[in-house]
PDB file of C-alpha atoms in Angstrom:
ATOM      1  CA  MET A   1      -3.664   4.913  15.997  1.00  0.00           C
ATOM      2  CA  SER A   2      -4.836   6.348  12.668  1.00  0.00           C
ATOM      3  CA  VAL A   3      -4.285   5.812   8.953  1.00  0.00           C
ATOM      4  CA  THR A   4      -3.458   8.645   6.552  1.00  0.00           C
ATOM      5  CA  SER A   5      -4.257   7.985   2.897  1.00  0.00           C
ATOM      6  CA  THR A   6      -4.308  10.111  -0.267  1.00  0.00           C
ATOM      7  CA  ILE A   7      -6.645   9.291  -3.154  1.00  0.00           C
ATOM      8  CA  ALA A   8      -6.913  10.695  -6.670  1.00  0.00           C
ATOM      9  CA  ASN A   9      -9.883  11.041  -9.066  1.00  0.00           C
ATOM     10  CA  VAL A  10     -11.993  13.168  -6.710  1.00  0.00           C
ATOM     11  CA  TYR A  11     -14.604  15.480  -8.268  1.00  0.00           C
ATOM     12  CA  GLN A  12     -16.819  18.076  -6.656  1.00  0.00           C
ATOM     13  CA  TYR A  13     -20.527  17.407  -7.188  1.00  0.00           C
ATOM     14  CA  THR A  14     -22.892  20.387  -7.560  1.00  0.00           C
ATOM     15  CA  GLY A  15     -26.158  18.585  -8.262  1.00  0.00           C
ATOM     16  CA  SER A  16     -29.017  17.527  -6.021  1.00  0.00           C
ATOM     17  CA  LEU A  17     -28.011  15.379  -3.068  1.00  0.00           C
ATOM     18  CA  LEU A  18     -31.451  13.748  -3.180  1.00  0.00           C
ATOM     19  CA  SER A  19     -30.923  12.806  -6.825  1.00  0.00           C
ATOM     20  CA  LEU A  20     -27.519  11.333  -6.003  1.00  0.00           C
ATOM     21  CA  SER A  21     -28.814   9.259  -3.093  1.00  0.00           C
ATOM     22  CA  THR A  22     -31.884   7.963  -4.941  1.00  0.00           C
ATOM     23  CA  GLY A  23     -29.985   6.964  -8.058  1.00  0.00           C
ATOM     24  CA  GLY A  24     -31.374   9.647 -10.337  1.00  0.00           C
ATOM     25  CA  LEU A  25     -29.671  10.588 -13.578  1.00  0.00           C
ATOM     26  CA  LEU A  26     -26.824  13.064 -13.352  1.00  0.00           C
ATOM     27  CA  ASN A  27     -25.790  15.315 -16.190  1.00  0.00           C
ATOM     28  CA  VAL A  28     -21.994  15.401 -16.191  1.00  0.00           C
ATOM     29  CA  SER A  29     -22.118  19.183 -16.078  1.00  0.00           C
ATOM     30  CA  VAL A  30     -22.853  18.968 -12.341  1.00  0.00           C
ATOM     31  CA  LEU A  31     -19.472  17.334 -11.840  1.00  0.00           C
ATOM     32  CA  ASN A  32     -16.844  20.016 -11.465  1.00  0.00           C
ATOM     33  CA  THR A  33     -14.579  18.438 -14.089  1.00  0.00           C
ATOM     34  CA  GLY A  34     -13.391  21.641 -15.713  1.00  0.00           C
ATOM     35  CA  SER A  35     -10.292  21.885 -13.554  1.00  0.00           C
ATOM     36  CA  GLY A  36      -9.674  18.135 -13.682  1.00  0.00           C
ATOM     37  CA  ALA A  37      -9.648  15.590 -10.892  1.00  0.00           C
ATOM     38  CA  GLN A  38      -8.546  16.662  -7.430  1.00  0.00           C
ATOM     39  CA  THR A  39      -6.910  14.703  -4.638  1.00  0.00           C
ATOM     40  CA  ALA A  40      -8.174  14.122  -1.112  1.00  0.00           C
ATOM     41  CA  THR A  41      -6.099  13.146   1.917  1.00  0.00           C
ATOM     42  CA  PHE A  42      -8.009  11.285   4.637  1.00  0.00           C
ATOM     43  CA  VAL A  43      -7.129  10.592   8.252  1.00  0.00           C
ATOM     44  CA  ASP A  44      -9.221   7.708   9.578  1.00  0.00           C
ATOM     45  CA  ASP A  45      -8.992   5.458  12.614  1.00  0.00           C
ATOM     46  CA  ASP A  46      -8.812   2.142  10.759  1.00  0.00           C
ATOM     47  CA  GLY A  47      -8.572   2.942   7.046  1.00  0.00           C
ATOM     48  CA  THR A  48     -12.224   2.102   6.310  1.00  0.00           C
ATOM     49  CA  LEU A  49     -14.715   4.907   5.715  1.00  0.00           C
ATOM     50  CA  ASN A  50     -18.309   4.277   6.824  1.00  0.00           C
ATOM     51  CA  GLN A  51     -21.095   6.047   8.696  1.00  0.00           C
ATOM     52  CA  ALA A  52     -19.100   5.765  11.932  1.00  0.00           C
ATOM     53  CA  SER A  53     -16.540   8.066  10.283  1.00  0.00           C
ATOM     54  CA  ASP A  54     -18.949  11.026  10.356  1.00  0.00           C
ATOM     55  CA  GLY A  55     -17.542  13.898  12.378  1.00  0.00           C
ATOM     56  CA  VAL A  56     -14.460  11.842  13.281  1.00  0.00           C
ATOM     57  CA  SER A  57     -12.454  11.182  10.126  1.00  0.00           C
ATOM     58  CA  THR A  58     -11.053  14.182   8.259  1.00  0.00           C
ATOM     59  CA  ALA A  59     -10.321  15.014   4.636  1.00  0.00           C
ATOM     60  CA  SER A  60      -8.338  17.789   2.975  1.00  0.00           C
ATOM     61  CA  ILE A  61      -9.154  18.523  -0.662  1.00  0.00           C
ATOM     62  CA  GLY A  62      -6.256  19.381  -2.963  1.00  0.00           C
ATOM     63  CA  GLY A  63      -3.904  19.953  -0.048  1.00  0.00           C
ATOM     64  CA  GLY A  64      -6.263  22.388   1.707  1.00  0.00           C
ATOM     65  CA  THR A  65      -7.289  22.541   5.348  1.00  0.00           C
ATOM     66  CA  ALA A  66      -8.504  19.270   6.856  1.00  0.00           C
ATOM     67  CA  SER A  67     -12.144  19.119   7.998  1.00  0.00           C
ATOM     68  CA  THR A  68     -14.346  16.343   9.320  1.00  0.00           C
ATOM     69  CA  ILE A  69     -16.365  14.390   6.788  1.00  0.00           C
ATOM     70  CA  ASP A  70     -19.940  13.225   6.371  1.00  0.00           C
ATOM     71  CA  TYR A  71     -19.741   9.825   4.676  1.00  0.00           C
ATOM     72  CA  LEU A  72     -22.502   9.320   2.083  1.00  0.00           C
ATOM     73  CA  GLY A  73     -21.779   5.792   0.858  1.00  0.00           C
ATOM     74  CA  ALA A  74     -20.239   3.705  -1.918  1.00  0.00           C
ATOM     75  CA  GLY A  75     -21.497   1.840  -4.949  1.00  0.00           C
ATOM     76  CA  THR A  76     -21.379   2.141  -8.727  1.00  0.00           C
ATOM     77  CA  ALA A  77     -21.841   4.748 -11.445  1.00  0.00           C
ATOM     78  CA  SER A  78     -22.934   3.882 -14.970  1.00  0.00           C
ATOM     79  CA  THR A  79     -22.989   5.694 -18.277  1.00  0.00           C
ATOM     80  CA  VAL A  80     -26.537   6.089 -19.590  1.00  0.00           C
ATOM     81  CA  THR A  81     -26.939   5.738 -23.343  1.00  0.00           C
ATOM     82  CA  LEU A  82     -29.185   7.929 -25.465  1.00  0.00           C
ATOM     83  CA  LEU A  83     -31.763   5.134 -25.200  1.00  0.00           C
ATOM     84  CA  GLY A  84     -31.706   5.380 -21.404  1.00  0.00           C
ATOM     85  CA  ILE A  85     -29.821   2.140 -20.832  1.00  0.00           C
ATOM     86  CA  PRO A  86     -27.149   2.179 -18.064  1.00  0.00           C
ATOM     87  CA  LEU A  87     -23.875   0.560 -19.158  1.00  0.00           C
ATOM     88  CA  LEU A  88     -20.208   0.296 -18.165  1.00  0.00           C
ATOM     89  CA  SER A  89     -20.437   0.516 -14.381  1.00  0.00           C
ATOM     90  CA  VAL A  90     -17.459   1.754 -12.370  1.00  0.00           C
ATOM     91  CA  PRO A  91     -17.022   2.013  -8.570  1.00  0.00           C
ATOM     92  CA  VAL A  92     -17.707   5.316  -6.823  1.00  0.00           C
ATOM     93  CA  MET A  93     -17.586   6.659  -3.264  1.00  0.00           C
ATOM     94  CA  ALA A  94     -19.352   9.815  -2.027  1.00  0.00           C
ATOM     95  CA  PHE A  95     -18.574  12.056   0.930  1.00  0.00           C
ATOM     96  CA  LYS A  96     -19.258  15.589   2.120  1.00  0.00           C
ATOM     97  CA  VAL A  97     -16.802  18.071   3.632  1.00  0.00           C
ATOM     98  CA  ASP A  98     -17.231  21.781   4.415  1.00  0.00           C
ATOM     99  CA  GLY A  99     -20.695  21.717   2.900  1.00  0.00           C
ATOM    100  CA  ASN A 100     -19.501  20.376  -0.463  1.00  0.00           C
ATOM    101  CA  VAL A 101     -20.195  16.913  -1.875  1.00  0.00           C
ATOM    102  CA  TYR A 102     -17.362  15.012  -3.544  1.00  0.00           C
ATOM    103  CA  LEU A 103     -17.320  11.857  -5.620  1.00  0.00           C
ATOM    104  CA  HIS A 104     -14.309   9.574  -5.820  1.00  0.00           C
ATOM    105  CA  PHE A 105     -13.967   7.259  -8.835  1.00  0.00           C
ATOM    106  CA  PRO A 106     -11.153   4.776  -7.937  1.00  0.00           C
ATOM    107  CA  ASN A 107     -10.849   3.585 -11.554  1.00  0.00           C
ATOM    108  CA  GLY A 108     -11.661   6.895 -13.221  1.00  0.00           C
ATOM    109  CA  LEU A 109     -14.916   8.304 -14.601  1.00  0.00           C
ATOM    110  CA  PRO A 110     -17.171   6.056 -16.650  1.00  0.00           C
ATOM    111  CA  PRO A 111     -17.178   6.702 -20.392  1.00  0.00           C
ATOM    112  CA  LEU A 112     -19.299   9.782 -21.016  1.00  0.00           C
ATOM    113  CA  SER A 113     -20.670   8.946 -24.466  1.00  0.00           C
ATOM    114  CA  GLY A 114     -24.250   9.341 -23.177  1.00  0.00           C
ATOM    115  CA  LEU A 115     -23.449  12.563 -21.259  1.00  0.00           C
ATOM    116  CA  MET A 116     -25.454  11.212 -18.317  1.00  0.00           C
ATOM    117  CA  ILE A 117     -24.464   9.087 -15.313  1.00  0.00           C
ATOM    118  CA  SER A 118     -26.712   6.919 -13.162  1.00  0.00           C
ATOM    119  CA  PHE A 119     -25.709   6.158  -9.554  1.00  0.00           C
ATOM    120  CA  ASN A 120     -26.345   3.228  -7.242  1.00  0.00           C
ATOM    121  CA  ILE A 121     -24.932   4.335  -3.888  1.00  0.00           C
ATOM    122  CA  ASP A 122     -25.468   2.374  -0.663  1.00  0.00           C
ATOM    123  CA  PRO A 123     -25.078   4.514   2.504  1.00  0.00           C
ATOM    124  CA  GLY A 124     -24.270   1.354   4.472  1.00  0.00           C
ATOM    125  CA  ALA A 125     -21.412   0.251   2.201  1.00  0.00           C
ATOM    126  CA  GLY A 126     -17.950   1.035   3.549  1.00  0.00           C
ATOM    127  CA  PHE A 127     -14.946   2.096   1.514  1.00  0.00           C
ATOM    128  CA  ASN A 128     -11.418   0.833   2.184  1.00  0.00           C
ATOM    129  CA  LEU A 129      -8.897   3.617   1.777  1.00  0.00           C
ATOM    130  CA  PRO A 130      -5.739   2.654  -0.109  1.00  0.00           C
ATOM    131  CA  ASN A 131      -2.896   1.570   2.129  1.00  0.00           C
ATOM    132  CA  PRO A 132      -0.402   4.473   2.092  1.00  0.00           C
ATOM    133  CA  MET A 133       2.889   2.689   2.734  1.00  0.00           C
ATOM    134  CA  PRO A 134       2.841  -1.083   2.356  1.00  0.00           C
ATOM    135  CA  ILE A 135       6.044  -2.867   3.412  1.00  0.00           C
ATOM    136  CA  CYS A 136       6.376  -5.924   1.243  1.00  0.00           C
ATOM    137  CA  LEU A 137       7.588  -7.616  -1.945  1.00  0.00           C
ATOM    138  CA  ALA A 138       6.276  -7.275  -5.488  1.00  0.00           C
ATOM    139  CA  ASN A 139       4.361  -9.856  -7.472  1.00  0.00           C
ATOM    140  CA  GLY A 140       6.604 -12.450  -9.149  1.00  0.00           C
ATOM    141  CA  THR A 141       9.332 -12.375  -6.474  1.00  0.00           C
ATOM    142  CA  ARG A 142      10.632 -15.915  -5.913  1.00  0.00           C
ATOM    143  CA  ILE A 143      10.956 -17.016  -2.271  1.00  0.00           C
ATOM    144  CA  ARG A 144      13.145 -19.908  -1.056  1.00  0.00           C
ATOM    145  CA  THR A 145      10.802 -22.562   0.391  1.00  0.00           C
ATOM    146  CA  ALA A 146      10.844 -26.250   1.319  1.00  0.00           C
ATOM    147  CA  ARG A 147       9.841 -27.052  -2.254  1.00  0.00           C
ATOM    148  CA  GLY A 148      12.306 -24.685  -3.924  1.00  0.00           C
ATOM    149  CA  LEU A 149      11.776 -21.215  -5.357  1.00  0.00           C
ATOM    150  CA  VAL A 150       8.103 -20.223  -5.370  1.00  0.00           C
ATOM    151  CA  ALA A 151       6.550 -16.965  -6.598  1.00  0.00           C
ATOM    152  CA  ILE A 152       5.327 -15.018  -3.597  1.00  0.00           C
ATOM    153  CA  GLU A 153       1.747 -14.725  -4.888  1.00  0.00           C
ATOM    154  CA  ARG A 154       1.492 -18.546  -4.850  1.00  0.00           C
ATOM    155  CA  LEU A 155       2.383 -18.889  -1.168  1.00  0.00           C
ATOM    156  CA  VAL A 156      -0.347 -19.534   1.409  1.00  0.00           C
ATOM    157  CA  PRO A 157      -0.469 -19.913   5.209  1.00  0.00           C
ATOM    158  CA  GLY A 158       1.125 -23.182   6.250  1.00  0.00           C
ATOM    159  CA  ASP A 159       3.741 -23.196   3.471  1.00  0.00           C
ATOM    160  CA  MET A 160       7.254 -23.768   4.828  1.00  0.00           C
ATOM    161  CA  VAL A 161       9.726 -21.006   4.007  1.00  0.00           C
ATOM    162  CA  GLN A 162      13.500 -21.082   4.522  1.00  0.00           C
ATOM    163  CA  THR A 163      14.640 -18.530   7.102  1.00  0.00           C
ATOM    164  CA  LEU A 164      18.158 -17.422   7.927  1.00  0.00           C
ATOM    165  CA  ASP A 165      17.854 -17.934  11.685  1.00  0.00           C
ATOM    166  CA  HIS A 166      15.267 -20.653  12.341  1.00  0.00           C
ATOM    167  CA  GLY A 167      15.345 -23.008   9.369  1.00  0.00           C
ATOM    168  CA  LEU A 168      12.033 -23.812   7.725  1.00  0.00           C
ATOM    169  CA  GLN A 169       9.138 -21.877   9.245  1.00  0.00           C
ATOM    170  CA  PRO A 170       5.398 -21.959   8.427  1.00  0.00           C
ATOM    171  CA  ILE A 171       3.712 -18.851   7.054  1.00  0.00           C
ATOM    172  CA  ARG A 172       1.028 -17.638   9.479  1.00  0.00           C
ATOM    173  CA  TRP A 173      -0.667 -15.006   7.291  1.00  0.00           C
ATOM    174  CA  THR A 174      -0.386 -13.567   3.795  1.00  0.00           C
ATOM    175  CA  GLY A 175      -1.651 -10.245   2.493  1.00  0.00           C
ATOM    176  CA  GLN A 176      -1.903  -8.549  -0.871  1.00  0.00           C
ATOM    177  CA  ARG A 177      -2.365  -4.973  -2.058  1.00  0.00           C
ATOM    178  CA  MET A 178      -2.871  -3.901  -5.669  1.00  0.00           C
ATOM    179  CA  VAL A 179      -1.616  -0.381  -6.411  1.00  0.00           C
ATOM    180  CA  SER A 180      -2.925   1.371  -9.511  1.00  0.00           C
ATOM    181  CA  ARG A 181      -0.983   3.705 -11.792  1.00  0.00           C
ATOM    182  CA  ALA A 182      -3.073   6.648 -10.552  1.00  0.00           C
ATOM    183  CA  GLU A 183      -2.171   5.865  -6.928  1.00  0.00           C
ATOM    184  CA  GLN A 184       1.534   5.704  -7.778  1.00  0.00           C
ATOM    185  CA  MET A 185       1.354   9.043  -9.571  1.00  0.00           C
ATOM    186  CA  ILE A 186      -0.321  10.867  -6.682  1.00  0.00           C
ATOM    187  CA  GLU A 187       1.499   9.046  -3.852  1.00  0.00           C
ATOM    188  CA  GLN A 188       5.154   8.607  -4.768  1.00  0.00           C
ATOM    189  CA  ARG A 189       5.788   6.456  -1.691  1.00  0.00           C
ATOM    190  CA  LEU A 190       3.824   3.668  -3.396  1.00  0.00           C
ATOM    191  CA  ARG A 191       6.344   3.340  -6.227  1.00  0.00           C
ATOM    192  CA  PRO A 192       8.671   0.348  -5.794  1.00  0.00           C
ATOM    193  CA  VAL A 193      12.445   0.296  -5.548  1.00  0.00           C
ATOM    194  CA  ARG A 194      14.042  -1.856  -8.236  1.00  0.00           C
ATOM    195  CA  ILE A 195      17.217  -3.706  -7.213  1.00  0.00           C
ATOM    196  CA  ALA A 196      18.938  -4.990 -10.347  1.00  0.00           C
ATOM    197  CA  ALA A 197      20.346  -8.510 -10.513  1.00  0.00           C
ATOM    198  CA  GLY A 198      23.774  -8.563  -8.847  1.00  0.00           C
ATOM    199  CA  ALA A 199      23.449  -5.016  -7.455  1.00  0.00           C
ATOM    200  CA  LEU A 200      24.107  -6.288  -3.912  1.00  0.00           C
ATOM    201  CA  GLY A 201      26.835  -8.740  -4.892  1.00  0.00           C
ATOM    202  CA  PRO A 202      27.145 -11.907  -7.012  1.00  0.00           C
ATOM    203  CA  GLY A 203      23.734 -13.524  -7.205  1.00  0.00           C
ATOM    204  CA  ARG A 204      22.166 -10.951  -4.873  1.00  0.00           C
ATOM    205  CA  PRO A 205      19.602 -10.746  -6.165  1.00  0.00           C
ATOM    206  CA  ARG A 206      19.592 -13.424  -8.847  1.00  0.00           C
ATOM    207  CA  ARG A 207      16.986 -11.515 -10.839  1.00  0.00           C
ATOM    208  CA  ASP A 208      15.737  -7.951 -10.662  1.00  0.00           C
ATOM    209  CA  LEU A 209      13.902  -7.519  -7.373  1.00  0.00           C
ATOM    210  CA  GLN A 210      11.128  -5.000  -6.655  1.00  0.00           C
ATOM    211  CA  VAL A 211      10.254  -4.061  -3.087  1.00  0.00           C
ATOM    212  CA  THR A 212       8.374  -1.255  -1.402  1.00  0.00           C
ATOM    213  CA  GLN A 213      10.451   1.713  -0.328  1.00  0.00           C
ATOM    214  CA  GLN A 214      10.194   0.885   3.385  1.00  0.00           C
ATOM    215  CA  HIS A 215      10.980  -2.815   2.924  1.00  0.00           C
ATOM    216  CA  ARG A 216      14.279  -3.686   4.616  1.00  0.00           C
ATOM    217  CA  ILE A 217      17.304  -5.503   3.223  1.00  0.00           C
ATOM    218  CA  LEU A 218      19.952  -7.228   5.371  1.00  0.00           C
ATOM    219  CA  VAL A 219      23.364  -5.520   5.239  1.00  0.00           C
ATOM    220  CA  ARG A 220      26.602  -5.654   7.210  1.00  0.00           C
ATOM    221  CA  ILE A 221      28.455  -2.719   8.743  1.00  0.00           C
ATOM    222  CA  GLY A 222      31.810  -4.122   9.745  1.00  0.00           C
ATOM    223  CA  THR A 223      30.847  -7.302  11.583  1.00  0.00           C
ATOM    224  CA  ALA A 224      27.345  -6.119  12.560  1.00  0.00           C
ATOM    225  CA  GLU A 225      24.253  -7.092  10.590  1.00  0.00           C
ATOM    226  CA  ARG A 226      21.518  -4.490  10.205  1.00  0.00           C
ATOM    227  CA  LEU A 227      18.287  -4.074   8.276  1.00  0.00           C
ATOM    228  CA  ILE A 228      18.089  -1.025   6.012  1.00  0.00           C
ATOM    229  CA  ALA A 229      15.063   0.343   4.154  1.00  0.00           C
ATOM    230  CA  ALA A 230      15.385  -0.120   0.400  1.00  0.00           C
ATOM    231  CA  LYS A 231      14.884   3.596  -0.188  1.00  0.00           C
ATOM    232  CA  HIS A 232      18.172   4.249   1.645  1.00  0.00           C
ATOM    233  CA  LEU A 233      20.011   2.139  -0.943  1.00  0.00           C
ATOM    234  CA  ILE A 234      18.785   4.241  -3.870  1.00  0.00           C
ATOM    235  CA  GLY A 235      21.780   5.724  -5.650  1.00  0.00           C
ATOM    236  CA  ARG A 236      23.963   2.633  -5.451  1.00  0.00           C
ATOM    237  CA  LYS A 237      24.693   1.193  -8.865  1.00  0.00           C
ATOM    238  CA  GLY A 238      21.693  -0.821 -10.042  1.00  0.00           C
ATOM    239  CA  ILE A 239      19.291   0.440  -7.356  1.00  0.00           C
ATOM    240  CA  ALA A 240      16.703   3.065  -8.255  1.00  0.00           C
ATOM    241  CA  LEU A 241      13.099   4.081  -7.831  1.00  0.00           C
ATOM    242  CA  SER A 242      11.060   2.279 -10.480  1.00  0.00           C
ATOM    243  CA  PRO A 243       9.147   4.230 -13.114  1.00  0.00           C
ATOM    244  CA  VAL A 244       5.411   4.486 -12.525  1.00  0.00           C
ATOM    245  CA  GLU A 245       3.927   1.093 -13.368  1.00  0.00           C
ATOM    246  CA  ARG A 246       0.512   0.539 -14.908  1.00  0.00           C
ATOM    247  CA  ARG A 247      -0.269  -1.323 -11.705  1.00  0.00           C
ATOM    248  CA  ILE A 248       1.720  -3.407  -9.250  1.00  0.00           C
ATOM    249  CA  SER A 249       0.766  -6.006  -6.666  1.00  0.00           C
ATOM    250  CA  TYR A 250       2.534  -6.099  -3.290  1.00  0.00           C
ATOM    251  CA  HIS A 251       2.539  -9.156  -1.011  1.00  0.00           C
ATOM    252  CA  HIS A 252       3.124  -9.656   2.733  1.00  0.00           C
ATOM    253  CA  LEU A 253       4.468 -12.791   4.437  1.00  0.00           C
ATOM    254  CA  LEU A 254       3.999 -13.056   8.204  1.00  0.00           C
ATOM    255  CA  PHE A 255       5.575 -15.641  10.524  1.00  0.00           C
ATOM    256  CA  ASP A 256       5.500 -16.348  14.260  1.00  0.00           C
ATOM    257  CA  ARG A 257       8.623 -14.150  14.502  1.00  0.00           C
ATOM    258  CA  HIS A 258      10.096 -11.401  12.419  1.00  0.00           C
ATOM    259  CA  GLU A 259      12.284 -13.479  10.084  1.00  0.00           C
ATOM    260  CA  ILE A 260      15.017 -13.012   7.502  1.00  0.00           C
ATOM    261  CA  ILE A 261      13.987 -14.802   4.309  1.00  0.00           C
ATOM    262  CA  LEU A 262      15.568 -15.201   0.879  1.00  0.00           C
ATOM    263  CA  ALA A 263      13.883 -13.327  -1.977  1.00  0.00           C
ATOM    264  CA  GLU A 264      15.577 -13.949  -5.327  1.00  0.00           C
ATOM    265  CA  GLY A 265      18.619 -14.976  -3.256  1.00  0.00           C
ATOM    266  CA  CYS A 266      18.660 -11.672  -1.361  1.00  0.00           C
ATOM    267  CA  ALA A 267      18.372 -11.701   2.458  1.00  0.00           C
ATOM    268  CA  THR A 268      15.390  -9.539   3.363  1.00  0.00           C
ATOM    269  CA  GLU A 269      12.736  -9.252   6.038  1.00  0.00           C
ATOM    270  CA  SER A 270       9.306 -10.755   6.485  1.00  0.00           C
ATOM    271  CA  LEU A 271       6.453  -8.511   7.621  1.00  0.00           C
ATOM    272  CA  TYR A 272       7.406  -6.824  10.902  1.00  0.00           C
ATOM    273  CA  LEU A 273       4.485  -6.041  13.195  1.00  0.00           C
ATOM    274  CA  GLY A 274       5.784  -2.696  14.397  1.00  0.00           C
ATOM    275  CA  GLU A 275       3.468   0.222  15.078  1.00  0.00           C
ATOM    276  CA  GLN A 276       4.032   1.956  11.726  1.00  0.00           C
ATOM    277  CA  ALA A 277       3.661  -1.267   9.722  1.00  0.00           C
ATOM    278  CA  ILE A 278       0.385  -2.087  11.460  1.00  0.00           C
ATOM    279  CA  LYS A 279      -0.918   1.426  10.785  1.00  0.00           C
ATOM    280  CA  ALA A 280      -0.191   0.903   7.084  1.00  0.00           C
ATOM    281  CA  LEU A 281      -2.415  -2.187   6.943  1.00  0.00           C
ATOM    282  CA  PRO A 282      -6.134  -1.855   6.141  1.00  0.00           C
ATOM    283  CA  GLY A 283      -8.643  -2.500   8.915  1.00  0.00           C
ATOM    284  CA  PRO A 284      -9.640  -6.056   7.879  1.00  0.00           C
ATOM    285  CA  ALA A 285      -5.996  -7.165   7.754  1.00  0.00           C
ATOM    286  CA  ARG A 286      -5.329  -5.663  11.180  1.00  0.00           C
ATOM    287  CA  ARG A 287      -8.274  -7.549  12.621  1.00  0.00           C
ATOM    288  CA  GLU A 288      -7.105 -10.858  11.118  1.00  0.00           C
ATOM    289  CA  ILE A 289      -3.582 -10.369  12.450  1.00  0.00           C
ATOM    290  CA  GLY A 290      -4.918  -9.279  15.833  1.00  0.00           C
ATOM    291  CA  LEU A 291      -6.581 -12.677  16.240  1.00  0.00           C
ATOM    292  CA  LEU A 292      -3.266 -14.412  15.502  1.00  0.00           C
ATOM    293  CA  PHE A 293      -1.186 -12.123  17.735  1.00  0.00           C
ATOM    294  CA  PRO A 294      -3.258 -11.025  20.800  1.00  0.00           C
ATOM    295  CA  MET A 295      -0.161  -9.294  22.238  1.00  0.00           C
ATOM    296  CA  LEU A 296      -0.711  -6.439  19.765  1.00  0.00           C
ATOM    297  CA  ALA A 297      -3.886  -5.390  21.586  1.00  0.00           C
ATOM    298  CA  THR A 298      -1.797  -4.559  24.672  1.00  0.00           C
ATOM    299  CA  GLY A 299       0.647  -2.406  22.704  1.00  0.00           C
ATOM    300  CA  GLN A 300       3.362  -5.077  22.621  1.00  0.00           C
ATOM    301  CA  HIS A 301       5.304  -5.713  19.437  1.00  0.00           C
ATOM    302  CA  PRO A 302       7.587  -8.628  18.486  1.00  0.00           C
ATOM    303  CA  ASP A 303      11.350  -8.290  18.508  1.00  0.00           C
ATOM    304  CA  ALA A 304      13.031  -7.365  15.241  1.00  0.00           C
ATOM    305  CA  ALA A 305      15.194 -10.006  13.576  1.00  0.00           C
ATOM    306  CA  ARG A 306      18.040  -7.460  13.375  1.00  0.00           C
ATOM    307  CA  PRO A 307      18.446  -3.837  14.506  1.00  0.00           C
ATOM    308  CA  PHE A 308      17.122  -1.302  12.010  1.00  0.00           C
ATOM    309  CA  LEU A 309      19.517   1.138  10.364  1.00  0.00           C
ATOM    310  CA  THR A 310      18.070   4.626  10.822  1.00  0.00           C
ATOM    311  CA  ARG A 311      18.174   7.345   8.195  1.00  0.00           C
ATOM    312  CA  ARG A 312      20.810   9.251  10.177  1.00  0.00           C
ATOM    313  CA  GLU A 313      22.988   6.144  10.484  1.00  0.00           C
ATOM    314  CA  ALA A 314      22.533   5.395   6.788  1.00  0.00           C
ATOM    315  CA  MET A 315      23.679   8.929   5.959  1.00  0.00           C
ATOM    316  CA  ALA A 316      26.702   8.493   8.190  1.00  0.00           C
ATOM    317  CA  GLU A 317      27.561   5.316   6.286  1.00  0.00           C
ATOM    318  CA  ARG A 318      27.254   7.277   3.017  1.00  0.00           C
ATOM    319  CA  VAL A 319      24.678   5.040   1.373  1.00  0.00           C
ATOM    320  CA  LEU A 320      22.033   7.649   0.548  1.00  0.00           C
ATOM    321  CA  HIS A 321      21.313   9.128  -2.861  1.00  0.00           C
ATOM    322  CA  GLY A 322      24.442   8.246  -4.783  1.00  0.00           C
ATOM    323  CA  LEU A 323      26.992   9.042  -2.090  1.00  0.00           C
ATOM    324  CA  GLY A 324      28.694   5.728  -2.610  1.00  0.00           C
ATOM    325  CA  ALA A 325      28.843   2.336  -0.956  1.00  0.00           C
ATOM    326  CA  GLY A 326      30.709   3.527   2.126  1.00  0.00           C
ATOM    327  CA  ARG A 327      31.383   0.753   4.619  1.00  0.00           C
ATOM    328  CA  ILE A 328      28.137  -1.075   3.864  1.00  0.00           C
ATOM    329  CA  ALA A 329      28.517  -4.706   2.799  1.00  0.00           C
ATOM    330  CA  VAL A 330      25.514  -6.502   1.381  1.00  0.00           C
TER     331      VAL A 330
END
């Protein structure tokens, strides 16, 4: 099982590797910034780069051929003033591929008023790659619980949530992922789907609802209930891909079973521990969940609360990309 992740703000470094590793000053001219930031797509076993990734994990720069990496470390970079004082630190990660050294600045380059950058890179510090396809609900979404509607970011393990099939159920695990504007711009799959109030019927949802593209909504086809990915509903009136946000926070809710919960009055799924969903979680989250659900280590996965509507079936029901409501009831 591996994780594929694309990052932005990657610059080729042409200076001394010794200077970089010892924290020496770097003139910005040794950063290949003339052509702007590049992207890098990594394939890693658990989504965390470290020294164990050397010769195993791969990276392709700007969509080029993938090659194995030599991980150099992570830390901070600071602008150095004309008086030699380092200021305004930002995070940085360094790696080598095909003989070239690259620096990744997750939050962008530090201000360059001093024209020099000082580095503090720890070879033993790992770097968590951004989760490529989280399946969850956006910050501010109100969930029906034992104590009424509660914003999802305020829920914690042990809180009792109303489910469609099993009444009130305790949350076993919660997760969060912040997605920056830069990540959304380079990886379109990270942009949320916005479901306008009432787009799925009266009071469904009660307020605008934002979910990840793979997050599933409960629908009916005739008398059968199915779960359909939100991206397959795009094109229905009031349902569209959201514009790129400055940043957005996504939240997971995990229960003993895959459950149907009520988000802003809309029936939707909790986190489903299927193979693809697990691959989309960062390594630390997978380890936490693995302790709660030992069955995952043997390749077993829990049953889904409802059958999933595939892309082909969704197309047959004419719900994709503005083709109309078809026979889907929501």
